[in-house]
CSV table of C-alpha atoms in Angstrom, one decimal:
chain,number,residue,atom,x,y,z
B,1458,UNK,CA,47.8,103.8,108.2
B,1459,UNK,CA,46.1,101.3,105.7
B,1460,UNK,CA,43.5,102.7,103.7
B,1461,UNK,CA,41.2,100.2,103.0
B,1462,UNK,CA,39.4,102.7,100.6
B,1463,UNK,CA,42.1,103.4,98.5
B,1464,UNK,CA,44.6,100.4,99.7
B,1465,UNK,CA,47.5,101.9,99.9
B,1466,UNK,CA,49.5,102.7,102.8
B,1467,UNK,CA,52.9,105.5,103.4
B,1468,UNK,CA,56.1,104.9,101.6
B,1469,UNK,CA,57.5,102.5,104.5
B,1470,UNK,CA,62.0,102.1,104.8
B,1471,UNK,CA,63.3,98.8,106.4
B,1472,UNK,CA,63.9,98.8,110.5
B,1473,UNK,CA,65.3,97.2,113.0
B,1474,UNK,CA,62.8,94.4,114.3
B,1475,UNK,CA,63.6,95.1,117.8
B,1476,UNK,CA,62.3,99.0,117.5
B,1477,UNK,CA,58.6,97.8,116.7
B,1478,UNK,CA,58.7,94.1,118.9
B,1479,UNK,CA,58.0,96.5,122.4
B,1480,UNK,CA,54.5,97.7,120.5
B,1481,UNK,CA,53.4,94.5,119.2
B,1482,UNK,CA,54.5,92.0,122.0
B,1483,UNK,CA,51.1,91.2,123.6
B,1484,UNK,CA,49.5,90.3,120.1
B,1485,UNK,CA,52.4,87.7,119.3
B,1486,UNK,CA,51.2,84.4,119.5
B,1487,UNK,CA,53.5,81.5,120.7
B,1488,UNK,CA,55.4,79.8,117.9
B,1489,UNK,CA,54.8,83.0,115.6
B,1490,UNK,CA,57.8,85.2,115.0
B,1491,UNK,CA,58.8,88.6,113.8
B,1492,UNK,CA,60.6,88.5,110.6
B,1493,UNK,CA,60.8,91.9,108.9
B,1494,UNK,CA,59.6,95.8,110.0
B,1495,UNK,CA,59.0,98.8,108.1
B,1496,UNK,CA,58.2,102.4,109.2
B,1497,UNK,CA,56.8,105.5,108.0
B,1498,UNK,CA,57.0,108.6,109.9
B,1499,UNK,CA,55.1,107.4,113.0
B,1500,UNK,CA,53.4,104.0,111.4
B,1501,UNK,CA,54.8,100.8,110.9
B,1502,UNK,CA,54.2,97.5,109.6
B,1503,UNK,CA,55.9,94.1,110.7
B,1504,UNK,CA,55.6,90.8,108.9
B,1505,UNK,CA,55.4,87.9,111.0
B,1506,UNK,CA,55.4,83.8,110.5
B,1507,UNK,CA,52.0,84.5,110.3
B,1508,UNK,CA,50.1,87.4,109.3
B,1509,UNK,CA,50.8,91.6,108.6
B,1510,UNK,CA,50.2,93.6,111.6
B,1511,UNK,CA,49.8,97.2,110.6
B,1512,UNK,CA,50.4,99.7,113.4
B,1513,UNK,CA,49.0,103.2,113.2
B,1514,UNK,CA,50.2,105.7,115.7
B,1515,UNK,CA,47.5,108.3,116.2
B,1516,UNK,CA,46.9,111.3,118.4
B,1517,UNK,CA,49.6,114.4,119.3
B,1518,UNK,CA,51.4,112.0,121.7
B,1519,UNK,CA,51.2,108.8,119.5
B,1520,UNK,CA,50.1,107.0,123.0
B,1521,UNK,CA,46.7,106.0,120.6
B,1522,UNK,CA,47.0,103.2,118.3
B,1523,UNK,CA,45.3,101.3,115.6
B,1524,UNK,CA,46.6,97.3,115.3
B,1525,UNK,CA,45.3,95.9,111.9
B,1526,UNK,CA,46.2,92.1,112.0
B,1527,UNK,CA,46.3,90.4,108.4
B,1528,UNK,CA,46.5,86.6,108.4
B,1529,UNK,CA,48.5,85.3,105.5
B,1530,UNK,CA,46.1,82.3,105.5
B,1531,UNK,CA,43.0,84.9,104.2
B,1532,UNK,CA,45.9,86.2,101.0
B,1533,UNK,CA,44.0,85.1,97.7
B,1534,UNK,CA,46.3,87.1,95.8
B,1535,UNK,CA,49.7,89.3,95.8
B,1536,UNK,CA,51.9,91.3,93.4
B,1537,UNK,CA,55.3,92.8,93.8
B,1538,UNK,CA,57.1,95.6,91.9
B,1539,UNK,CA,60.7,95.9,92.4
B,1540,UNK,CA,62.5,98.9,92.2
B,1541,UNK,CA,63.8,100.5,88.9
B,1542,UNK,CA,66.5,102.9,87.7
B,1543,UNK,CA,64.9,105.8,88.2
B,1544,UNK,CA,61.8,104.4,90.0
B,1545,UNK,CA,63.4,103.4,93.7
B,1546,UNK,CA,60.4,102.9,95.2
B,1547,UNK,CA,59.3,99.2,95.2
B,1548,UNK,CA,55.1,97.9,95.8
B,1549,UNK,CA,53.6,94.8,97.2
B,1550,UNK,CA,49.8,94.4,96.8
B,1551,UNK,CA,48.3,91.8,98.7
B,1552,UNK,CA,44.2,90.5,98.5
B,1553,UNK,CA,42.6,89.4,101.2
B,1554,UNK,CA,39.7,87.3,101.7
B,1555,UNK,CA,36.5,89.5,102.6
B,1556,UNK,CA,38.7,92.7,102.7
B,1557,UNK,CA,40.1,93.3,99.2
B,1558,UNK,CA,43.7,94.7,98.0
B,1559,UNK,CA,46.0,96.3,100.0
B,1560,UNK,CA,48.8,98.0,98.7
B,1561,UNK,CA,52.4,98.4,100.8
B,1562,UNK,CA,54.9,101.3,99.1
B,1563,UNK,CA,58.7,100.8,100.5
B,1564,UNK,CA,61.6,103.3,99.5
B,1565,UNK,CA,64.2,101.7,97.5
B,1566,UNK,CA,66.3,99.6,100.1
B,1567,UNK,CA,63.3,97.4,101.2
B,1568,UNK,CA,63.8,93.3,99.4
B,1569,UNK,CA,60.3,93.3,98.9
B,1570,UNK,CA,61.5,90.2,96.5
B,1571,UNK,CA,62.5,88.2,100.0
B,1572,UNK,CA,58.8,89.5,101.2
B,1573,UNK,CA,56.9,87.6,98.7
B,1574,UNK,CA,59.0,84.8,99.2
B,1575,UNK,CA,58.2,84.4,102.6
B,1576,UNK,CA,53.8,85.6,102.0
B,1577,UNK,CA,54.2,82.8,99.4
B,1578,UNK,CA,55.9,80.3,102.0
B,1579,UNK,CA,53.3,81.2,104.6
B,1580,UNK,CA,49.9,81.7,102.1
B,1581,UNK,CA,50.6,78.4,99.8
C-alpha cells in the first residue's frame, strides 16, 4: 500500500473505525487507541494514540497481509493540503526518522486538518 519509493499511497475515504479494529487488534498495545480509519479499495490505514498502521491486503483472497507500523515518536516532519474548489482531494506528508516521506492522498471528505492536529499532539 505505501510506497516507500515513491511515498505515496491510494486515494484513501474516511471509515468506520470498527470495520478495520477486527484486522489490527493483536498489534494494539494497552493504553493505545484507534482514532480515525481510512480505506482504499482493499487497503487501509488507521491512526492510533500512537503510531500509523498501514494495512495492505494482498493476494486473490485478501487472506495475505502487509502491517507497516509508523510510530508518531520517529515524525521529524509533516505537511497537510486541504482540499480546494475544484481540487477535492486533500494530502498529508509525513517524514520519518530513518525512513523518509510518506505521502497519504484522502478524497474530499477526509479532516485531514483534525489529522495533523492529533500527529502534532502525539509527535510534539
Amino acid at each position: 500500500m505505501i510506497d516507500f519509493q515513491k511515498a505515496s499511497v491510494f486515494k484513501l475515504s474516511p471509515c468506520r473505525v470498527e470495520d478495520v479494529l477486527g484486522s489490527i487488534s493483536p498489534l494494539i498495545i494497552p493504553g493505545e487507541e484507534v482514532v480515525a480509519a481510512f480505506k482504499s479499495v482493499r487497503d487501509f490505514v488507521a491512526f492510533t494514540t500512537k503510531r500509523l498502521i498501514a494495512v495492505n491486503v494482498q493476494g486473490i483472497t485478501g487472506k495475505k497481509r502487509d502491517f507497516t507500523s509508523l510510530p508518531y515518536a520517529k515524525v521529524q516532519a509533516f505537511s497537510v493540503e486541504t482540499a480546494g474548489t475544484f481540487d477535492l482531494d486533500a494530502e498529508l506528508e509525513l517524514w520519518f526518522s530513518g525512513l523518509g516521506k510518506v505521502r497519504l492522498e484522502f478524497k474530499g471528505s477526509s479532516d485531514v486538518t483534525e489529522l495533523s492536529r492529533m500527529i502534532a499532539h502525539y509527535a510534539l
